[in-house]
Coordinates of C-alpha atoms in Angstrom, one line a residue:
Chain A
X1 CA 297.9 34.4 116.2
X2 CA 299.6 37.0 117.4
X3 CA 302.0 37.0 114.5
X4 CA 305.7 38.3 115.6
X5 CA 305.6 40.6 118.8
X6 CA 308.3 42.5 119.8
X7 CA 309.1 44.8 123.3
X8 CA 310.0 47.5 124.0
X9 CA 308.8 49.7 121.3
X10 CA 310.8 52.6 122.4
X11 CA 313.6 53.1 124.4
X12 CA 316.2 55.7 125.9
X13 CA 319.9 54.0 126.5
X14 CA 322.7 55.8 127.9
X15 CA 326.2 55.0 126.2
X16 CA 327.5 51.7 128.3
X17 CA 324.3 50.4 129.7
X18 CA 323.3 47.5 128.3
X19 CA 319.8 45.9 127.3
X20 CA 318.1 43.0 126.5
X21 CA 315.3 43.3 123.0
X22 CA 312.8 40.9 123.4
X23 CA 311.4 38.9 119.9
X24 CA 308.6 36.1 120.4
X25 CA 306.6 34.3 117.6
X26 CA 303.6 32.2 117.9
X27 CA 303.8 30.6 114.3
X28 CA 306.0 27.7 115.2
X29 CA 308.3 29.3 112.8
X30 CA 312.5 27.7 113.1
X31 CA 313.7 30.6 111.2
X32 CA 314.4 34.1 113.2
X33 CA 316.1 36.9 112.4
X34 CA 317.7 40.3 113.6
X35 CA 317.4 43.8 111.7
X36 CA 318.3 47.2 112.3
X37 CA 317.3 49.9 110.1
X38 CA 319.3 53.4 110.2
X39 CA 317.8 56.4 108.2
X40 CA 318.0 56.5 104.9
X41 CA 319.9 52.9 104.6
X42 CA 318.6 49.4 104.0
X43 CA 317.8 46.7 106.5
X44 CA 320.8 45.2 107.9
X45 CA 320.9 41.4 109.3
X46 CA 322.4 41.6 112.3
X47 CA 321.9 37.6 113.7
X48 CA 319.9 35.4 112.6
X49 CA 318.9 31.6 113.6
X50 CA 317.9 28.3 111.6
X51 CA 316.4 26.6 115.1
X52 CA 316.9 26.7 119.0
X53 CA 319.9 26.4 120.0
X54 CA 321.2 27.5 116.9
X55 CA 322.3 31.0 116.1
X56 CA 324.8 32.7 113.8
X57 CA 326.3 36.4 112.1
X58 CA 324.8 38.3 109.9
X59 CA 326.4 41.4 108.1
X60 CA 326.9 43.7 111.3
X61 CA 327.1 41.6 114.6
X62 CA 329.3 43.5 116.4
X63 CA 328.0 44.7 119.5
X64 CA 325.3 42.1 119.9
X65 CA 324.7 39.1 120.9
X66 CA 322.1 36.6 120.7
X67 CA 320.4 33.4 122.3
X68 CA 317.8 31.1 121.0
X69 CA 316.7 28.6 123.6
X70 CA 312.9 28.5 122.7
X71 CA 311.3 28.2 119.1
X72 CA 309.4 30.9 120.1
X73 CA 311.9 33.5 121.3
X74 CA 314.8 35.4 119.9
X75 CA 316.3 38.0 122.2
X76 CA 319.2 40.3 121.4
X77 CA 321.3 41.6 123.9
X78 CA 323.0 45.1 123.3
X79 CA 325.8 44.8 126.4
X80 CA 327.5 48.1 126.1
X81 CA 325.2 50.6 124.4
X82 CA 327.5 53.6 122.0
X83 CA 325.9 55.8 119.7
X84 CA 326.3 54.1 116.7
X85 CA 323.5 51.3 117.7
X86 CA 321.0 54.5 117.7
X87 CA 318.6 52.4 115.1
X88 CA 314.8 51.0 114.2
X89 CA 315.5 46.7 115.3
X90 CA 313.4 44.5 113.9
X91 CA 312.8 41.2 114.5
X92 CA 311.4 38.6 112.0
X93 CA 310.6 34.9 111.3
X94 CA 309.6 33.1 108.4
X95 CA 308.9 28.7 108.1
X96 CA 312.0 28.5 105.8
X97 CA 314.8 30.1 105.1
X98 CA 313.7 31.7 101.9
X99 CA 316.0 30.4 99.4
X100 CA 313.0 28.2 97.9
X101 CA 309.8 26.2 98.4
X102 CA 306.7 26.4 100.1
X103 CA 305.6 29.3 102.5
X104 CA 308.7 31.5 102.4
X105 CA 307.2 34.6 103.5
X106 CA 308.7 36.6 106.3
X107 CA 307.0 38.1 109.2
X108 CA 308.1 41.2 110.4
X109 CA 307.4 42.8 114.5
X110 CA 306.5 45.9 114.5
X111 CA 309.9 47.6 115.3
X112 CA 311.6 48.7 118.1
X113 CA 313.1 52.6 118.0
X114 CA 316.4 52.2 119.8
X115 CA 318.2 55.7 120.7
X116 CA 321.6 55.8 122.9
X117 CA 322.7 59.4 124.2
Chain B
X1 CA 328.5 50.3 96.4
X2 CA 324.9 48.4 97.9
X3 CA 324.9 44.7 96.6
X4 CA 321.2 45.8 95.8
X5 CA 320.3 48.9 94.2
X6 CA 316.9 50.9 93.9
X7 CA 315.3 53.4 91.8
X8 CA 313.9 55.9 91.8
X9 CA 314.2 56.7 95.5
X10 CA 311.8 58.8 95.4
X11 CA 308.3 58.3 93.8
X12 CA 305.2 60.7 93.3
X13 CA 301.8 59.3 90.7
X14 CA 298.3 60.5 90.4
X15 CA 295.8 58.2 91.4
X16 CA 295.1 55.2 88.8
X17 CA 298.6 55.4 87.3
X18 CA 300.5 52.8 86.1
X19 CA 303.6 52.4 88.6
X20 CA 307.1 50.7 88.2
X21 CA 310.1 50.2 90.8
X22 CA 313.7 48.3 89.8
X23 CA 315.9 46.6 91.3
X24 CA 319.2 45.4 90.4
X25 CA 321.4 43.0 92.4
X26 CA 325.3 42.4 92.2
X27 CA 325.1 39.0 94.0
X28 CA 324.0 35.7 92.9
X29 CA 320.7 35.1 94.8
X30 CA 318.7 32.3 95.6
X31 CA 315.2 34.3 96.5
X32 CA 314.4 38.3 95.7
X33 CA 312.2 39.5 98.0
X34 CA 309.7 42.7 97.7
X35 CA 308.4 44.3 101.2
X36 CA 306.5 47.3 102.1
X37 CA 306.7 49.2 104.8
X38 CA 304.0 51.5 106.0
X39 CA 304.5 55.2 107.0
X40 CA 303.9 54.2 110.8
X41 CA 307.3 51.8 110.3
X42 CA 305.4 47.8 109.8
X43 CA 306.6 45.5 107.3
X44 CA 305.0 43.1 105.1
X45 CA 306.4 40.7 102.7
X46 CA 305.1 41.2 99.4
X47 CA 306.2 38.6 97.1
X48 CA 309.2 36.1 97.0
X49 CA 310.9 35.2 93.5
X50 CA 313.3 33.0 92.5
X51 CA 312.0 32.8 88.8
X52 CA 309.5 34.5 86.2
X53 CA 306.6 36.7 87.5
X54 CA 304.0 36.4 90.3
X55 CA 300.7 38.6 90.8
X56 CA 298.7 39.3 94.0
X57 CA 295.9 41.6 93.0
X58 CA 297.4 45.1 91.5
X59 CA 300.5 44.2 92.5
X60 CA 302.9 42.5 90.0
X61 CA 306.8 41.4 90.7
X62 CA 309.4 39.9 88.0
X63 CA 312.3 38.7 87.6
X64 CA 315.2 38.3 85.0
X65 CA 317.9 36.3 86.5
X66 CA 320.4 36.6 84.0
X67 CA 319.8 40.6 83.9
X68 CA 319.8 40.4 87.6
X69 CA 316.9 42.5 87.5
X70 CA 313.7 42.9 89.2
X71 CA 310.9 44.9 88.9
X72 CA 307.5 45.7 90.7
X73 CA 304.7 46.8 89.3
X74 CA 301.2 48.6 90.6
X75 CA 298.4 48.9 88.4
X76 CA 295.9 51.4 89.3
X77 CA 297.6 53.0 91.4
X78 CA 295.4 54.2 94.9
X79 CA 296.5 56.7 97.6
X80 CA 296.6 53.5 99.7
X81 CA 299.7 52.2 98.5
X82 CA 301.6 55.2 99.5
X83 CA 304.8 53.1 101.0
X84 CA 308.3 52.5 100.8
X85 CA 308.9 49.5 98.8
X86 CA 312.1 47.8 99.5
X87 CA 314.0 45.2 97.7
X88 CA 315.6 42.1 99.2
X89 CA 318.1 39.2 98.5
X90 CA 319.4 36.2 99.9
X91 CA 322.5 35.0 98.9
X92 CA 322.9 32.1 97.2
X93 CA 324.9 29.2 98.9
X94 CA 325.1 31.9 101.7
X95 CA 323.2 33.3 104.8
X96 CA 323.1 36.8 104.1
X97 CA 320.8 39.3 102.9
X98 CA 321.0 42.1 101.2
X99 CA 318.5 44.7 101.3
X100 CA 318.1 48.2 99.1
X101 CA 317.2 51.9 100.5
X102 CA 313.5 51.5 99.5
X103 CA 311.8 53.1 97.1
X104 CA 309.6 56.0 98.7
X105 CA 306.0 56.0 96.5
X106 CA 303.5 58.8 97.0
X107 CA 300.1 58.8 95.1
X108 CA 298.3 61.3 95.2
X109 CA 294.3 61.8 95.1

């Protein structure tokens, strides 16, 4: 398994343009989840979703939007990029939604380094 | 004020020391979560806890729920597990999570 894989790993935005980070997961995983990690502050959940077709806010959604029309994928559109987005995202899934039972470990991707000028 | 809070921030042991990080929590929870990321940026899940005290290896994690307190644990203590350990919480009858600033641990040879 290829775990959680996430693209691009890097990337340059200018402020207004907009992009699409891309999230896939080959563990048949309904749980998915948007981070972004600024320096020197925690995670922060930025979308998350319980299944396809299912998605909904987490503490900072503004400025993003999401879509979940596959198990496997979870992309996050930035659609006009500012300054403030400048952030590490990181996209994770786990097989429940970590409140209890079996198996709740998350798996993280291995970050994309987001920077807007 | 962070709904989860970490300490130290900041870290530094000699190899084979005994090592403790806490966490405290403002929210009620339904799961505590321990990661660690590595220098180069990955993250790993370490443990989850909803109650009590679970061990992987050196690695120890517990929990006082009335306290709202967790702490984890290295024994022996190895260059190797030079990280930042990070705290996190889901709400409970809620879907968000709360994560600390990490704890940044340096052992040294």
């Amino acid at each position: 398994n290829a775990g959680v894989t996430q693209t691009p790993k890097f990337r340059i935005l200018k402020i207004g343009q907009s992009m699409t980070l891309q999230c896939t997961q080959d563990m048949n995983h309904n749980y998915m989840y948007w981070y972004r990690q600024d320096p020197g502050m925690g995670l922060k959940l930025i979308y998350y979703s319980v299944g396809a077709g299912i998605t909904d806010k987490g503490e900072v959604p503004n400025g993003y939007n999401v879509s979940r029309s596959t198990t496997e994928d979870f992309p996050l559109r930035l659609e006009l990029a500012a300054p403030s987005q400048t952030s590490v995202y990181f996209c994770a899934s786990s097989y429940s939604p970590l409140g209890g039972g079996g198996r709740n470990e998350q798996f993280f991707g291995p970050g994309t380094r987001l920077t807007v000028l | 004020k962070n709904e989860v809070e970490q300490s130290p921030q900041n870290l530094t042991a000699q190899e084979g020391e005994f090592i403790t990080i806490n966490c405290s929590y403002s929210v009620g929870i339904s799961a505590l979560h321990w990661l660690q990321q590595h220098p180069g940026g990955g993250i790993v899940s370490l443990f989850m806890l909803s109650s009590g005290k679970k061990k992987h290896g050196r690695l120890i994690a517990t929990i006082n729920i009335q306290e709202k307190h967790s702490s984890l644990h290295i024994t022996a203590s190895h260059p190797r597990d030079s990280a930042v350990y990070i705290c996190a919480v889901r709400s409970v009858g809620g879907n968000q999570f709360y994560f600390g600033t990490g704890t940044s641990l340096t052992v040294i040879p």
